[in-house]
PDB file of C-alpha atoms and ligand atoms in Angstrom:
ATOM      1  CA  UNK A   1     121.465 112.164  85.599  1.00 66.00           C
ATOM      2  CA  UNK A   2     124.504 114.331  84.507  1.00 57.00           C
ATOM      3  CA  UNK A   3     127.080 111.956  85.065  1.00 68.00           C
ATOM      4  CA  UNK A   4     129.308 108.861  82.900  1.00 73.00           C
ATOM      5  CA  UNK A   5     128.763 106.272  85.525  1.00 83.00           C
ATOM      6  CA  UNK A   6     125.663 104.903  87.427  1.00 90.00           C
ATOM      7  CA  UNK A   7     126.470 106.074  90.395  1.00 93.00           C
ATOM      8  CA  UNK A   8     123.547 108.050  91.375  1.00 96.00           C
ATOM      9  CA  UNK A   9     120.027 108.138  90.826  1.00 97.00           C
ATOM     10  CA  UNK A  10     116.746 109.715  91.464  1.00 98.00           C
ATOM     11  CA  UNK A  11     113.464 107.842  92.041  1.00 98.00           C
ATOM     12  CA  UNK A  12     110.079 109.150  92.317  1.00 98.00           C
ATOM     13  CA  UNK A  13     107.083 106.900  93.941  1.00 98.00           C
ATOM     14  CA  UNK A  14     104.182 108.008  92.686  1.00 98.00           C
ATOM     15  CA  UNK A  15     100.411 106.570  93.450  1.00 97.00           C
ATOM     16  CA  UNK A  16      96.743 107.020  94.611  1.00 96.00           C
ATOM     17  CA  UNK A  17      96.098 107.660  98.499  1.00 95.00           C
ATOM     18  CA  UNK A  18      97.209 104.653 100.666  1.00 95.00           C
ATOM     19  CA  UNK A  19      98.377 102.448  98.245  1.00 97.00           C
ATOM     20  CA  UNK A  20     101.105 102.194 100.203  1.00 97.00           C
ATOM     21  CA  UNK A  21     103.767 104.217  99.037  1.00 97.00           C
ATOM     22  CA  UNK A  22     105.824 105.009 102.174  1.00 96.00           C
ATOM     23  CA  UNK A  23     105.464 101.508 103.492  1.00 96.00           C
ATOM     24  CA  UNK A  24     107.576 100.579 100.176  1.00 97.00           C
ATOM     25  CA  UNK A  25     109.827 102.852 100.429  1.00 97.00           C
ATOM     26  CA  UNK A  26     110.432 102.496 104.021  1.00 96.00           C
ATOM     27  CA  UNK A  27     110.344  98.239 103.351  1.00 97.00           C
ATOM     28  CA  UNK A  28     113.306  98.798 100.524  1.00 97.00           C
ATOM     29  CA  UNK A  29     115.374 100.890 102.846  1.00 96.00           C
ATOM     30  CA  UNK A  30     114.566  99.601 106.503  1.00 95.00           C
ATOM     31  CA  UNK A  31     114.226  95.929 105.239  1.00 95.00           C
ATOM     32  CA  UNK A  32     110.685  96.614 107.535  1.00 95.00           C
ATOM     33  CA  UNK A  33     107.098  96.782 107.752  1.00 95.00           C
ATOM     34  CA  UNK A  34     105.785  99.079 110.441  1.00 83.00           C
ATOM     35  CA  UNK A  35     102.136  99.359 109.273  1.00 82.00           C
ATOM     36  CA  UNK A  36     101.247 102.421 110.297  1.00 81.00           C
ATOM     37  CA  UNK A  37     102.805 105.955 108.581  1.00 77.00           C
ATOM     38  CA  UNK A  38     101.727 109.302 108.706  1.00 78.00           C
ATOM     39  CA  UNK A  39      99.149 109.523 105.924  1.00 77.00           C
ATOM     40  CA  UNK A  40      99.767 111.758 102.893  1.00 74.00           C
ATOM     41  CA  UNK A  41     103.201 113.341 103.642  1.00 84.00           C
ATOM     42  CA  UNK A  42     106.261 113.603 101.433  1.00 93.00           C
ATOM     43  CA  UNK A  43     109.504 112.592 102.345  1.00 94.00           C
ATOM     44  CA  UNK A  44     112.740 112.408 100.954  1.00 97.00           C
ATOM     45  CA  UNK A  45     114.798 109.427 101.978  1.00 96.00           C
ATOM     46  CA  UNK A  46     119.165 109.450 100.960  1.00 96.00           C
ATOM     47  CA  UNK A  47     120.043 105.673 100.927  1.00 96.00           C
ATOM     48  CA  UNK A  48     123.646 104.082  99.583  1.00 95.00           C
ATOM     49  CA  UNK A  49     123.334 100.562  98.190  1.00 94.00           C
ATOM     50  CA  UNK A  50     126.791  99.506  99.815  1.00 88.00           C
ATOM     51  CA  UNK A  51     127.399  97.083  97.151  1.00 88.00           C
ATOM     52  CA  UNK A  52     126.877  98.639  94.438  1.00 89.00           C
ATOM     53  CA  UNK A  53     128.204 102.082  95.354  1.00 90.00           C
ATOM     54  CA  UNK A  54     125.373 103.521  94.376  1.00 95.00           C
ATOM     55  CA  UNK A  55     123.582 106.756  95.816  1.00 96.00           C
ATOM     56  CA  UNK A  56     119.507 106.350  95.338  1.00 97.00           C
ATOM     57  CA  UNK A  57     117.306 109.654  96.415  1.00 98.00           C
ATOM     58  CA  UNK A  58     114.321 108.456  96.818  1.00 98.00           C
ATOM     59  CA  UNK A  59     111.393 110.657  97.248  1.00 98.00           C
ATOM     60  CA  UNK A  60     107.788 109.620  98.428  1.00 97.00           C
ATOM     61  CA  UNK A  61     105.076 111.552  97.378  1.00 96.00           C
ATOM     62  CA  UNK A  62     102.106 112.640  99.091  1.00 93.00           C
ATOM     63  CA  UNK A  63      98.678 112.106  96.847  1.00 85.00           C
ATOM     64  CA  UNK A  64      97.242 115.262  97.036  1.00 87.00           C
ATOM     65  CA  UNK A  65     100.169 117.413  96.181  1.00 92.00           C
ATOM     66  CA  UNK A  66      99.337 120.506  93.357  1.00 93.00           C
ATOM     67  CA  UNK A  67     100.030 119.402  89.806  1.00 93.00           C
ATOM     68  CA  UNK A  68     102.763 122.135  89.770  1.00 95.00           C
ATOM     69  CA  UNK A  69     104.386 119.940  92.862  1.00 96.00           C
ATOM     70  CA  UNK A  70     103.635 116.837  90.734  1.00 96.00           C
ATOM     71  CA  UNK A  71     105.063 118.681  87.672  1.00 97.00           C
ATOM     72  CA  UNK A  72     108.093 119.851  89.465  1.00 97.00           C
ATOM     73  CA  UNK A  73     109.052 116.158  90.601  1.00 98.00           C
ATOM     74  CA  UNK A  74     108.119 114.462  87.342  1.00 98.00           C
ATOM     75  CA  UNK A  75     110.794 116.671  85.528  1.00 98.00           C
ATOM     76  CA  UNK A  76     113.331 116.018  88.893  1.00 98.00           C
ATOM     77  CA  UNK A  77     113.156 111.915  89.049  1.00 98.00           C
ATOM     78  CA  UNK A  78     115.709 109.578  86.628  1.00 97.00           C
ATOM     79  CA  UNK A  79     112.693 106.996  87.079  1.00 98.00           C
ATOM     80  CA  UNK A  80     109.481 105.938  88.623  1.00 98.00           C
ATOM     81  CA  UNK A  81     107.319 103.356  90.828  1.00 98.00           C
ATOM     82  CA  UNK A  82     103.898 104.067  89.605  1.00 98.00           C
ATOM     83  CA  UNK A  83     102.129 102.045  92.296  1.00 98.00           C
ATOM     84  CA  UNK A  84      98.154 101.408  92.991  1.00 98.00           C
ATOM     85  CA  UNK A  85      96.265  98.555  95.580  1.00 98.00           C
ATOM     86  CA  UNK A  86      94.176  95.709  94.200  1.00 98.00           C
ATOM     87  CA  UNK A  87      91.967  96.267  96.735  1.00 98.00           C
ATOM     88  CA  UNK A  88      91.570  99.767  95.722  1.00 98.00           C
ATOM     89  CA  UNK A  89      89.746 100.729  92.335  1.00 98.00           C
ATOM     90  CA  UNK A  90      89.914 104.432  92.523  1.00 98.00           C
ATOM     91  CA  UNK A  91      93.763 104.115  92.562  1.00 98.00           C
ATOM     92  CA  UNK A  92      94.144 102.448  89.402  1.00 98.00           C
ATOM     93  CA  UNK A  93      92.208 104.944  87.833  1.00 98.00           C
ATOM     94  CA  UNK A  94      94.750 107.702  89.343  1.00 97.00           C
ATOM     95  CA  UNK A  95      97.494 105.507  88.337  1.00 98.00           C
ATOM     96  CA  UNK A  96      96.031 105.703  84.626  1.00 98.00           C
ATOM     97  CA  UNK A  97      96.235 109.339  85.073  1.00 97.00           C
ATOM     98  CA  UNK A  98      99.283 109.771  86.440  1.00 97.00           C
ATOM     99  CA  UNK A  99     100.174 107.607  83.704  1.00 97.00           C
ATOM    100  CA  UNK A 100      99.550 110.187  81.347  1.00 97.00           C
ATOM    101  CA  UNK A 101     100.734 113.375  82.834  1.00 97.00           C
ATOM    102  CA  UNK A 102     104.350 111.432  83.042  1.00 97.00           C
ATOM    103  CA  UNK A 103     104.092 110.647  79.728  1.00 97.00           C
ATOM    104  CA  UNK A 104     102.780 114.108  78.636  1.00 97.00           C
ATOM    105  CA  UNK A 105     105.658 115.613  80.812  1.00 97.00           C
ATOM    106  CA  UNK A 106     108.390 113.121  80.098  1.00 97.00           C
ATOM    107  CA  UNK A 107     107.548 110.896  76.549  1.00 95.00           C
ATOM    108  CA  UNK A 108     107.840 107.556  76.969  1.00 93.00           C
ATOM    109  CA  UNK A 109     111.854 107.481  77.624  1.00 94.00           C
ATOM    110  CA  UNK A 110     111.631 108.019  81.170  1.00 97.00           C
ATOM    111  CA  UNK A 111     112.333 104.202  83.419  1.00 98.00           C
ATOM    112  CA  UNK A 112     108.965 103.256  84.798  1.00 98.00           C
ATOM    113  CA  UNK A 113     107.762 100.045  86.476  1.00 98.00           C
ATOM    114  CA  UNK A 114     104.346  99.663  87.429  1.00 98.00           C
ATOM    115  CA  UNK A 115     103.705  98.033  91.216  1.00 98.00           C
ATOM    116  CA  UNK A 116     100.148  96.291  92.028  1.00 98.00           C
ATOM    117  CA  UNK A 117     100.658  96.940  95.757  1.00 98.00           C
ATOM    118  CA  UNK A 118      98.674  94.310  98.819  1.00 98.00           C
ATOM    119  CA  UNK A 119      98.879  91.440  96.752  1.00 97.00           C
ATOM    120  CA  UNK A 120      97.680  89.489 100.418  1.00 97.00           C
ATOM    121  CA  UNK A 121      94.427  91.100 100.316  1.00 98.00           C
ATOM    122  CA  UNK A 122      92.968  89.483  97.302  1.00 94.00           C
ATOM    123  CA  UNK A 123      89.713  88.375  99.032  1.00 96.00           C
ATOM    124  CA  UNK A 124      89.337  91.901  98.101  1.00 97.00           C
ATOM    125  CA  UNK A 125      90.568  92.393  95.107  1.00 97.00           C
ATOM    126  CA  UNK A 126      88.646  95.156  93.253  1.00 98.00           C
ATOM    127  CA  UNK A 127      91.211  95.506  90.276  1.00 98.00           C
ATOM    128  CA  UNK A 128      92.209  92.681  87.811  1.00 97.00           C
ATOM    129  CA  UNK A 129      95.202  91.326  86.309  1.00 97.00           C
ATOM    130  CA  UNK A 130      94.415  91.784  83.172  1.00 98.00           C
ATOM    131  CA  UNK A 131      94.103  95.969  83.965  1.00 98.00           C
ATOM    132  CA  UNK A 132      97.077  95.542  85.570  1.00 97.00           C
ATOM    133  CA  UNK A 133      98.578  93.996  82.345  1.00 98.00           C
ATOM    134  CA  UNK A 134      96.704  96.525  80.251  1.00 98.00           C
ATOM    135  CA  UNK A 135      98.498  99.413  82.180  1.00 98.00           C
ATOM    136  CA  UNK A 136     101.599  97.844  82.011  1.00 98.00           C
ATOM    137  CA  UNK A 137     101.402  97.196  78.382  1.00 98.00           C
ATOM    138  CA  UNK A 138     100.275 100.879  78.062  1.00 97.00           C
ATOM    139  CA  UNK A 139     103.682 101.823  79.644  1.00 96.00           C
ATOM    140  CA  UNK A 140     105.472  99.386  78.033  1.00 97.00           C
ATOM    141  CA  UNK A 141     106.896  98.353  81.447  1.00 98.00           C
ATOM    142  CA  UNK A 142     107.154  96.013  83.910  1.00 98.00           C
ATOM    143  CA  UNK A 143     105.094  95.119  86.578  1.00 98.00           C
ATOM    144  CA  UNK A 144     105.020  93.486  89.621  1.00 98.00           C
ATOM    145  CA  UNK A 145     102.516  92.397  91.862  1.00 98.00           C
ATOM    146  CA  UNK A 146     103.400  92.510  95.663  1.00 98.00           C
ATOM    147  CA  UNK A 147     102.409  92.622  98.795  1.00 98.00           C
ATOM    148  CA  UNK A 148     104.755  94.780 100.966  1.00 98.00           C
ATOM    149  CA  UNK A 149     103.458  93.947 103.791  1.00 97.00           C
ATOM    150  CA  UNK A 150     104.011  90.128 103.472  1.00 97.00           C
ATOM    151  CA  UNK A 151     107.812  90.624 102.161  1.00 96.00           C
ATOM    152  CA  UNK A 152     110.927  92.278 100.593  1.00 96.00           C
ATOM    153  CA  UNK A 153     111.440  90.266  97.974  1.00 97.00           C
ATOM    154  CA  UNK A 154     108.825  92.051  95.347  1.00 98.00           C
ATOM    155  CA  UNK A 155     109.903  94.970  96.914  1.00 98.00           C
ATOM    156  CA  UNK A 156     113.581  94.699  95.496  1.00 97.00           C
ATOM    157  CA  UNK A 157     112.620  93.354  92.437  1.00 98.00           C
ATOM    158  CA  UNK A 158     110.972  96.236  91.353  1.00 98.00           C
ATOM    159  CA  UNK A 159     113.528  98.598  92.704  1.00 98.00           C
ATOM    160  CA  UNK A 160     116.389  96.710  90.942  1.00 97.00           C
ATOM    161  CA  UNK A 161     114.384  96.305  87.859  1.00 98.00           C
ATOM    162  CA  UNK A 162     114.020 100.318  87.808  1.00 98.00           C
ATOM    163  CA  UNK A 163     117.929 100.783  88.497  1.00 97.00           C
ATOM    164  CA  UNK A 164     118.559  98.493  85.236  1.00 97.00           C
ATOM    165  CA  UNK A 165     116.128 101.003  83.238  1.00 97.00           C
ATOM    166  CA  UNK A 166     117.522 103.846  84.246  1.00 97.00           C
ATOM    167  CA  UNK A 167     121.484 102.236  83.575  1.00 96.00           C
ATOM    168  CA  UNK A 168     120.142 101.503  80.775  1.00 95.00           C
ATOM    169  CA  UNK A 169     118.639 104.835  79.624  1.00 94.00           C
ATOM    170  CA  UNK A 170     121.543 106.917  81.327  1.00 93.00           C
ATOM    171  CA  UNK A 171     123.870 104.438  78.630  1.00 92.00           C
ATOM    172  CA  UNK A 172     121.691 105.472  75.931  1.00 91.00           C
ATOM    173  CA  UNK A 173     121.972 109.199  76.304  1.00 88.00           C
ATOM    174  CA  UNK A 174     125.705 108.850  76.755  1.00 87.00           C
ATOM    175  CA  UNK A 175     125.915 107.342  73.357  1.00 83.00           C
ATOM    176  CA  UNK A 176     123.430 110.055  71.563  1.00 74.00           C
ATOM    177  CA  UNK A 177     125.938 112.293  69.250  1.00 69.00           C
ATOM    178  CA  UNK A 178     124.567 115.536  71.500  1.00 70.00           C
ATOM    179  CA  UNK A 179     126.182 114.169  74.240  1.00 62.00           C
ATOM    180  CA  UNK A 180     129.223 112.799  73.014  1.00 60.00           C
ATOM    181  CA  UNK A 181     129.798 115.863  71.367  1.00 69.00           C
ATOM    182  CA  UNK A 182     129.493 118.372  74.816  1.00 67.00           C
ATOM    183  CA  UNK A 183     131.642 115.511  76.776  1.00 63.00           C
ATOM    184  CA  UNK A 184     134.485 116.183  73.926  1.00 69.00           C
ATOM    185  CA  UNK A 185     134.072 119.840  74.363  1.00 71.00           C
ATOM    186  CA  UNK A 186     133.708 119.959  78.509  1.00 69.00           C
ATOM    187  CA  UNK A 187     136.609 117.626  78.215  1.00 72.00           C
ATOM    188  CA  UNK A 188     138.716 119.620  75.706  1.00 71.00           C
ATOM    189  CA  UNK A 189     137.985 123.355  77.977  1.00 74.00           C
ATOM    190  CA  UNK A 190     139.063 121.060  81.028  1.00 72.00           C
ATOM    191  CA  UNK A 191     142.076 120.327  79.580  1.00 74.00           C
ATOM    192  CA  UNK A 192     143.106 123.980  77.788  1.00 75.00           C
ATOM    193  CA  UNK A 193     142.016 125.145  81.813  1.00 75.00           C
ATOM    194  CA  UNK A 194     144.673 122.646  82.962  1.00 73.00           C
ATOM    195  CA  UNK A 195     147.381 123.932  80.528  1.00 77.00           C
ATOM    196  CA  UNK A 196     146.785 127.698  81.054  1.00 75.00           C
ATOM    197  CA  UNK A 197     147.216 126.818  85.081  1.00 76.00           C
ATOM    198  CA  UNK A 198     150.208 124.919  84.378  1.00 76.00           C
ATOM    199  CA  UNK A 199     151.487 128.186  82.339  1.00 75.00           C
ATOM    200  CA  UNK A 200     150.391 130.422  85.073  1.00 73.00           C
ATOM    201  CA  UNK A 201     152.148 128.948  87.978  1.00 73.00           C
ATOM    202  CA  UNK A 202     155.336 128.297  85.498  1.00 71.00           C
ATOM    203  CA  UNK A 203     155.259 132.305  84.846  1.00 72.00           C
ATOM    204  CA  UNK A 204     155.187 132.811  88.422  1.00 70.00           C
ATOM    205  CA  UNK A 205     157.975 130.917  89.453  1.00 68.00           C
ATOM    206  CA  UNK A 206     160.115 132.214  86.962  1.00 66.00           C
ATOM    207  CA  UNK A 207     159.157 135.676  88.518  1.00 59.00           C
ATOM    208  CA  UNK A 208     160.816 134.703  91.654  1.00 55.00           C
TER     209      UNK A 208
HETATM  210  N1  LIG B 301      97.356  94.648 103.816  1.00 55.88           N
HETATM  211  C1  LIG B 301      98.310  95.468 103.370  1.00 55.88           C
HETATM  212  N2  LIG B 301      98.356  96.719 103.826  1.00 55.88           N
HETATM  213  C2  LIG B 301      99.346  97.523 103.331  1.00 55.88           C
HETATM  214  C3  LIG B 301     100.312  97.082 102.398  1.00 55.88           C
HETATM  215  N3  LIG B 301     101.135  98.115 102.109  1.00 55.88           N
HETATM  216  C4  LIG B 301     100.714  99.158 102.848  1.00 55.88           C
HETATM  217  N4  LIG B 301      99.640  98.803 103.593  1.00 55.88           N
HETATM  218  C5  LIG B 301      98.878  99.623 104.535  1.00 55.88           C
HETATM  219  O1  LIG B 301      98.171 100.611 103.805  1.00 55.88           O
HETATM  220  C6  LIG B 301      98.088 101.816 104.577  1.00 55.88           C
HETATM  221  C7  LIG B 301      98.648 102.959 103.737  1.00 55.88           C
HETATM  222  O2  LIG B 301     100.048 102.740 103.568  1.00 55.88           O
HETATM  223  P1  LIG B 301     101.025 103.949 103.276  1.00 55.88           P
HETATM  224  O3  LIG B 301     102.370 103.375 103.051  1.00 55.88           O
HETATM  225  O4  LIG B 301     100.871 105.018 104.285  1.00 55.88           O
HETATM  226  O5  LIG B 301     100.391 104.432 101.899  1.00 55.88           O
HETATM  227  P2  LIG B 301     100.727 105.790 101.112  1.00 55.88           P
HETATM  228  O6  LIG B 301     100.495 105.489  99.687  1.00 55.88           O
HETATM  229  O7  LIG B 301     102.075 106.281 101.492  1.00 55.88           O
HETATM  230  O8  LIG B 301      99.620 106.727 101.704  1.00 55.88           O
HETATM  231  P3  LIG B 301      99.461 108.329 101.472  1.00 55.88           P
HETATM  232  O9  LIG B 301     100.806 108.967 101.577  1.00 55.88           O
HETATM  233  O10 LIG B 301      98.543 108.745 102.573  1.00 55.88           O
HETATM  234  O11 LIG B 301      98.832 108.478 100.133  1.00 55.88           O
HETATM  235  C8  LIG B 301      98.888 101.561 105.867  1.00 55.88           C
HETATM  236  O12 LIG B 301      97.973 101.212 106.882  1.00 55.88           O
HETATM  237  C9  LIG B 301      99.759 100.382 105.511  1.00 55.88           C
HETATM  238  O13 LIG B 301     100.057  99.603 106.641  1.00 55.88           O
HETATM  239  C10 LIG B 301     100.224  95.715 101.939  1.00 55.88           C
HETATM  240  O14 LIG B 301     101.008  95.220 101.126  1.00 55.88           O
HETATM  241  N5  LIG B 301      99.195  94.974 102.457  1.00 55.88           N
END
């Protein structure tokens, strides 16, 4: 995020296979729930949040991408939606590992939430909420536990949750010395650029 104010942002959904990652992202920016998506593709979506003025990328990820594709986005996003099903055991467990190549990639700085996804299946629940709370507490985020199908609301939540941890964090690195140090300097070349223009165009007219 190279800017002063939250005006952009980059999110990356990341999660096992079917968890229901574009049907999330498609919910948060259609307000819908189409139930059927191409399986395992990536797409980029551009959305404005009118209200807020703020730009979000958003970019769903397909499951099986190579680690240097999952690498490559990792070091891209401003935050993530790490999401898995209840109904789904085996994507838990690649949520726990894609736990830890974000952390190995990233530390534990970058804005994650975590997103226990079909929340209206739970006849067939095959992961906890204690796990869930375990992996949470692991990531020392939060977590919400939706169904996407069902509603927006959860939906939302998590997405505005992430935008306040990645204000937040974007705040943060604004304050660190480092950075307050190369705004002085981009700032003091900007103006010296300003003055020498000024001079320049002065020169000329007094050619003429
Ligand atoms: N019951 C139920 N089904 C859901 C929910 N969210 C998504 N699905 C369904 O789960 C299936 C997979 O959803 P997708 O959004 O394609 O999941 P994905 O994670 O993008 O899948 P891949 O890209 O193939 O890994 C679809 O049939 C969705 O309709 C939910 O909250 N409840």
């Amino acid at each position: 995020m190279s800017q002063r104010r939250f005006s952009h942002a980059k999110i990356l959904i990341l999660g096992g296979s079917g968890v229901g990652k574009t049907a999330f992202a498609v919910r948060f920016i259609t307000k819908r729930y189409i139930g059927d998506y191409a399986a395992n593709t990536e797409m980029m979506y551009n959305h404005k949040l009118v209200a807020s003025d703020i730009t979000l990328d958003i970019l769903d990820t397909a499951f099986d991408m190579p680690e240097e594709t999952s690498e490559k986005h990792i070091k891209w996003t401003d935050g993530v939606v790490l999401m898995y099903s209840v109904t789904d055991r085996n994507s838990y467990q690649a949520a726990c590992k894609i736990k830890d190549q974000v952390f190995n990639l990233r530390g534990p700085e970058l804005p994650l939430v975590l997103v226990a996804n079909k929340h209206d299946l739970l006849t067939a629940r095959a992961v906890t909420e204690d796990e869930c709370d375990n992996l949470a507490a692991e990531m020392d985020c939060p977590r919400f536990q939706i169904s996407v199908a069902e509603g927006q609301d959860g939906v939302n939540e998590a997405v505005e949750e992430l935008m306040v941890l990645m204000k937040r964090q974007l705040v943060k690195s604004l304050t660190q010395p480092e950075t307050v140090v190369a705004l002085e300097k981009k700032s003091r070349l900007y103006s010296m650029k300003k003055a020498f223009k000024k001079r320049i165009v002065r020169s000329r007219s007094d050619t003429f």
